[in-house]
Amino acid sequence: MTQTTLTPEAIASLFTRDGRYLCARWGRPVAPVIFGLADDSLAVFRDALRAVLAHARHPIAETDPEMGANMMTFFLRGWQELRDLPDLDRLTGQPGLAERLQGSDADQYRLFRFDADGAIRACIGFVNMGGRLAEAHPGQLAETVAVRAMLSFARDVTPTQELAALIRAAYDPVMPAVATDPSHALRLAARLRQ
């Protein structure tokens, strides 16, 4: 029997925002594209994403038939660079995002798009390398970015062995691709203890 600190309550808190529980996983192969990195850093991020997807037993693809790329990650030297991204409002569906992020203390921001059944169909992420993350270890940052895009986490998470096990449990084919009932956290916790 494996000991875990991820109790059902702790798991539920990872997926509860404004009193609403939502745990969604990708419902289609992930087709990633990364902007704003040098080639040597790009390889680190690609390898980290492949490793996280392989651990979850979820496929990666060259392209998504509808969107081309469905996981887009933008690395910026500062939030002001968002203003230079063409069609940012159309891409995110969030007018004024650049101004909001520039006025915030955030160093990362991601948003998900969902299929009709509620599974993740796209993830758009922005990483501000101009502040606290300027000295971040590329491998650790790459793993963090990849892990945070795997499930509809309600708050930022840090990669750990337990979190990796939770992601793997959520991607088990017997588990639903999307759950809105907090009792789902009990099922995840039970799988962690097997």
mmCIF file of C-alpha atoms in Angstrom:
data_model
loop_
_atom_site.group_PDB
_atom_site.id
_atom_site.type_symbol
_atom_site.label_atom_id
_atom_site.label_comp_id
_atom_site.label_asym_id
_atom_site.label_seq_id
_atom_site.Cartn_x
_atom_site.Cartn_y
_atom_site.Cartn_z
ATOM 1 C CA MET A 1 0.000 0.000 0.000
ATOM 2 C CA THR A 2 1.476 3.341 -1.057
ATOM 3 C CA GLN A 3 1.252 6.283 1.344
ATOM 4 C CA THR A 4 0.115 9.534 -0.231
ATOM 5 C CA THR A 5 -0.551 13.072 0.933
ATOM 6 C CA LEU A 6 -2.939 13.567 -1.989
ATOM 7 C CA THR A 7 -6.135 12.930 -0.074
ATOM 8 C CA PRO A 8 -9.503 13.113 -1.846
ATOM 9 C CA GLU A 9 -9.915 16.613 -0.390
ATOM 10 C CA ALA A 10 -6.496 17.714 -1.657
ATOM 11 C CA ILE A 11 -7.253 16.294 -5.101
ATOM 12 C CA ALA A 12 -10.663 17.991 -5.185
ATOM 13 C CA SER A 13 -9.013 21.334 -4.342
ATOM 14 C CA LEU A 14 -6.727 20.987 -7.377
ATOM 15 C CA PHE A 15 -9.769 21.013 -9.672
ATOM 16 C CA THR A 16 -12.182 23.331 -7.841
ATOM 17 C CA ARG A 17 -12.479 26.951 -8.891
ATOM 18 C CA ASP A 18 -15.207 29.263 -7.580
ATOM 19 C CA GLY A 19 -16.903 26.282 -5.933
ATOM 20 C CA ARG A 20 -17.110 24.312 -9.199
ATOM 21 C CA TYR A 21 -15.273 21.021 -9.731
ATOM 22 C CA LEU A 22 -13.845 20.328 -13.190
ATOM 23 C CA CYS A 23 -11.281 17.680 -14.010
ATOM 24 C CA ALA A 24 -10.788 17.386 -17.762
ATOM 25 C CA ARG A 25 -8.041 15.634 -19.674
ATOM 26 C CA TRP A 26 -7.071 15.807 -23.332
ATOM 27 C CA GLY A 27 -9.578 14.074 -25.582
ATOM 28 C CA ARG A 28 -7.367 14.062 -28.666
ATOM 29 C CA PRO A 29 -3.660 13.658 -29.449
ATOM 30 C CA VAL A 30 -1.579 16.669 -28.431
ATOM 31 C CA ALA A 31 -0.044 18.568 -31.355
ATOM 32 C CA PRO A 32 2.340 21.076 -29.747
ATOM 33 C CA VAL A 33 4.064 24.158 -31.069
ATOM 34 C CA ILE A 34 6.408 26.388 -29.083
ATOM 35 C CA PHE A 35 7.227 30.019 -29.889
ATOM 36 C CA GLY A 36 10.026 32.242 -28.618
ATOM 37 C CA LEU A 37 12.749 29.732 -27.695
ATOM 38 C CA ALA A 38 16.218 29.149 -29.105
ATOM 39 C CA ASP A 39 16.795 25.743 -30.701
ATOM 40 C CA ASP A 40 18.745 24.303 -27.745
ATOM 41 C CA SER A 41 15.997 25.258 -25.275
ATOM 42 C CA LEU A 42 13.311 24.109 -27.683
ATOM 43 C CA ALA A 43 14.714 20.556 -27.596
ATOM 44 C CA VAL A 44 14.523 20.525 -23.775
ATOM 45 C CA PHE A 45 10.864 21.572 -23.821
ATOM 46 C CA ARG A 46 9.920 19.101 -26.543
ATOM 47 C CA ASP A 47 11.598 16.256 -24.662
ATOM 48 C CA ALA A 48 9.849 17.203 -21.402
ATOM 49 C CA LEU A 49 6.453 17.304 -23.077
ATOM 50 C CA ARG A 50 7.048 13.942 -24.754
ATOM 51 C CA ALA A 51 8.057 12.425 -21.398
ATOM 52 C CA VAL A 52 4.969 13.785 -19.587
ATOM 53 C CA LEU A 53 2.651 12.564 -22.364
ATOM 54 C CA ALA A 54 4.342 9.154 -22.433
ATOM 55 C CA HIS A 55 3.926 8.813 -18.666
ATOM 56 C CA ALA A 56 0.209 9.622 -19.016
ATOM 57 C CA ARG A 57 0.034 7.175 -21.959
ATOM 58 C CA HIS A 58 -1.442 9.879 -24.135
ATOM 59 C CA PRO A 59 -0.478 10.289 -27.811
ATOM 60 C CA ILE A 60 1.425 13.154 -29.354
ATOM 61 C CA ALA A 61 0.853 14.166 -32.983
ATOM 62 C CA GLU A 62 2.508 16.320 -35.606
ATOM 63 C CA THR A 63 -0.746 18.139 -36.353
ATOM 64 C CA ASP A 64 -4.352 18.359 -35.220
ATOM 65 C CA PRO A 65 -6.773 17.922 -38.151
ATOM 66 C CA GLU A 66 -8.901 20.919 -37.082
ATOM 67 C CA MET A 67 -6.369 23.379 -35.702
ATOM 68 C CA GLY A 68 -2.935 22.341 -36.883
ATOM 69 C CA ALA A 69 -1.450 22.860 -33.427
ATOM 70 C CA ASN A 70 -3.635 22.429 -30.353
ATOM 71 C CA MET A 71 -1.054 23.125 -27.632
ATOM 72 C CA MET A 72 0.545 26.511 -28.217
ATOM 73 C CA THR A 73 3.119 27.825 -25.759
ATOM 74 C CA PHE A 74 4.545 31.319 -26.118
ATOM 75 C CA PHE A 75 7.735 32.326 -24.293
ATOM 76 C CA LEU A 76 8.052 36.079 -23.783
ATOM 77 C CA ARG A 77 10.667 38.418 -22.316
ATOM 78 C CA GLY A 78 7.852 40.377 -20.676
ATOM 79 C CA TRP A 79 4.076 40.628 -20.761
ATOM 80 C CA GLN A 80 4.352 43.761 -22.940
ATOM 81 C CA GLU A 81 5.412 41.443 -25.815
ATOM 82 C CA LEU A 82 1.859 40.073 -25.887
ATOM 83 C CA ARG A 83 0.823 43.300 -27.596
ATOM 84 C CA ASP A 84 2.960 42.293 -30.587
ATOM 85 C CA LEU A 85 1.213 38.949 -31.057
ATOM 86 C CA PRO A 86 -1.126 39.201 -34.051
ATOM 87 C CA ASP A 87 -4.794 38.395 -33.373
ATOM 88 C CA LEU A 88 -4.194 37.801 -29.660
ATOM 89 C CA ASP A 89 -7.788 38.706 -28.781
ATOM 90 C CA ARG A 90 -9.116 36.282 -31.391
ATOM 91 C CA LEU A 91 -6.680 33.540 -30.328
ATOM 92 C CA THR A 92 -7.544 33.772 -26.637
ATOM 93 C CA GLY A 93 -11.090 35.142 -26.729
ATOM 94 C CA GLN A 94 -9.966 37.507 -23.960
ATOM 95 C CA PRO A 95 -9.743 41.169 -24.970
ATOM 96 C CA GLY A 96 -7.290 43.149 -22.850
ATOM 97 C CA LEU A 97 -5.303 40.080 -21.774
ATOM 98 C CA ALA A 98 -1.941 41.775 -22.330
ATOM 99 C CA GLU A 99 -2.913 44.695 -20.075
ATOM 100 C CA ARG A 100 -4.314 42.403 -17.355
ATOM 101 C CA LEU A 101 -1.189 40.242 -17.279
ATOM 102 C CA GLN A 102 1.128 43.247 -17.333
ATOM 103 C CA GLY A 103 -0.612 44.536 -14.218
ATOM 104 C CA SER A 104 -0.425 41.173 -12.469
ATOM 105 C CA ASP A 105 2.284 39.323 -10.568
ATOM 106 C CA ALA A 106 1.830 36.176 -12.697
ATOM 107 C CA ASP A 107 4.757 34.605 -14.514
ATOM 108 C CA GLN A 108 2.642 32.055 -16.407
ATOM 109 C CA TYR A 109 -0.859 32.042 -17.840
ATOM 110 C CA ARG A 110 -2.753 29.296 -19.624
ATOM 111 C CA LEU A 111 -6.229 28.822 -20.947
ATOM 112 C CA PHE A 112 -8.002 25.743 -22.182
ATOM 113 C CA ARG A 113 -10.519 25.150 -24.938
ATOM 114 C CA PHE A 114 -12.857 22.177 -24.624
ATOM 115 C CA ASP A 115 -14.594 19.814 -27.036
ATOM 116 C CA ALA A 116 -18.378 19.469 -26.968
ATOM 117 C CA ASP A 117 -18.049 16.565 -24.506
ATOM 118 C CA GLY A 118 -15.904 18.700 -22.164
ATOM 119 C CA ALA A 119 -12.499 17.103 -22.851
ATOM 120 C CA ILE A 120 -9.538 19.400 -23.521
ATOM 121 C CA ARG A 121 -9.170 20.231 -27.211
ATOM 122 C CA ALA A 122 -6.563 23.006 -26.940
ATOM 123 C CA CYS A 123 -4.260 24.718 -24.452
ATOM 124 C CA ILE A 124 -2.711 28.133 -25.009
ATOM 125 C CA GLY A 125 0.054 29.037 -22.598
ATOM 126 C CA PHE A 126 2.164 32.146 -22.059
ATOM 127 C CA VAL A 127 5.391 32.116 -20.030
ATOM 128 C CA ASN A 128 7.027 35.372 -18.926
ATOM 129 C CA MET A 129 10.784 34.758 -18.849
ATOM 130 C CA GLY A 130 11.585 38.359 -17.941
ATOM 131 C CA GLY A 131 10.897 38.164 -14.208
ATOM 132 C CA ARG A 132 11.226 35.385 -11.638
ATOM 133 C CA LEU A 133 11.639 32.730 -14.320
ATOM 134 C CA ALA A 134 14.707 34.384 -15.884
ATOM 135 C CA GLU A 135 17.016 32.121 -13.870
ATOM 136 C CA ALA A 136 14.784 29.036 -13.902
ATOM 137 C CA HIS A 137 16.382 25.702 -14.780
ATOM 138 C CA PRO A 138 15.180 24.891 -18.318
ATOM 139 C CA GLY A 139 14.446 21.241 -17.540
ATOM 140 C CA GLN A 140 12.404 22.025 -14.435
ATOM 141 C CA LEU A 141 10.517 24.815 -16.159
ATOM 142 C CA ALA A 142 9.819 22.575 -19.169
ATOM 143 C CA GLU A 143 8.409 19.834 -16.947
ATOM 144 C CA THR A 144 6.261 22.342 -15.037
ATOM 145 C CA VAL A 145 4.814 23.839 -18.229
ATOM 146 C CA ALA A 146 4.039 20.370 -19.607
ATOM 147 C CA VAL A 147 2.462 19.067 -16.393
ATOM 148 C CA ARG A 148 0.220 22.112 -15.962
ATOM 149 C CA ALA A 149 -1.197 21.597 -19.465
ATOM 150 C CA MET A 150 -2.219 17.973 -18.905
ATOM 151 C CA LEU A 151 -5.349 18.499 -16.791
ATOM 152 C CA SER A 152 -7.694 21.400 -16.078
ATOM 153 C CA PHE A 153 -5.962 22.318 -12.823
ATOM 154 C CA ALA A 154 -7.703 25.156 -10.993
ATOM 155 C CA ARG A 155 -4.384 26.453 -9.639
ATOM 156 C CA ASP A 156 -0.706 26.202 -10.434
ATOM 157 C CA VAL A 157 0.884 22.884 -9.542
ATOM 158 C CA THR A 158 4.489 21.797 -9.158
ATOM 159 C CA PRO A 159 5.684 18.493 -10.609
ATOM 160 C CA THR A 160 6.119 15.734 -8.012
ATOM 161 C CA GLN A 161 5.951 11.952 -8.159
ATOM 162 C CA GLU A 162 2.486 12.104 -6.606
ATOM 163 C CA LEU A 163 1.271 14.599 -9.183
ATOM 164 C CA ALA A 164 2.679 12.394 -11.956
ATOM 165 C CA ALA A 165 0.753 9.454 -10.485
ATOM 166 C CA LEU A 166 -2.406 11.593 -10.313
ATOM 167 C CA ILE A 167 -2.092 12.560 -13.975
ATOM 168 C CA ARG A 168 -1.561 8.931 -14.945
ATOM 169 C CA ALA A 169 -4.639 7.935 -12.909
ATOM 170 C CA ALA A 170 -6.738 10.638 -14.598
ATOM 171 C CA TYR A 171 -5.671 9.321 -18.012
ATOM 172 C CA ASP A 172 -6.600 5.724 -17.184
ATOM 173 C CA PRO A 173 -9.076 4.637 -19.908
ATOM 174 C CA VAL A 174 -11.583 3.520 -17.255
ATOM 175 C CA MET A 175 -11.773 7.076 -15.918
ATOM 176 C CA PRO A 176 -13.973 9.677 -17.632
ATOM 177 C CA ALA A 177 -12.333 12.273 -19.863
ATOM 178 C CA VAL A 178 -14.228 14.965 -17.968
ATOM 179 C CA ALA A 179 -15.827 15.018 -14.529
ATOM 180 C CA THR A 180 -17.794 17.780 -12.785
ATOM 181 C CA ASP A 181 -18.800 15.874 -9.638
ATOM 182 C CA PRO A 182 -16.309 16.154 -6.744
ATOM 183 C CA SER A 183 -16.795 12.430 -6.018
ATOM 184 C CA HIS A 184 -14.453 11.952 -8.985
ATOM 185 C CA ALA A 185 -11.621 12.968 -6.611
ATOM 186 C CA LEU A 186 -12.442 9.904 -4.486
ATOM 187 C CA ARG A 187 -11.966 7.674 -7.533
ATOM 188 C CA LEU A 188 -8.644 9.319 -8.349
ATOM 189 C CA ALA A 189 -7.460 8.945 -4.753
ATOM 190 C CA ALA A 190 -8.418 5.276 -4.770
ATOM 191 C CA ARG A 191 -6.364 4.708 -7.909
ATOM 192 C CA LEU A 192 -3.334 6.357 -6.273
ATOM 193 C CA ARG A 193 -3.496 3.843 -3.443
ATOM 194 C CA GLN A 194 -3.557 0.762 -5.659
#
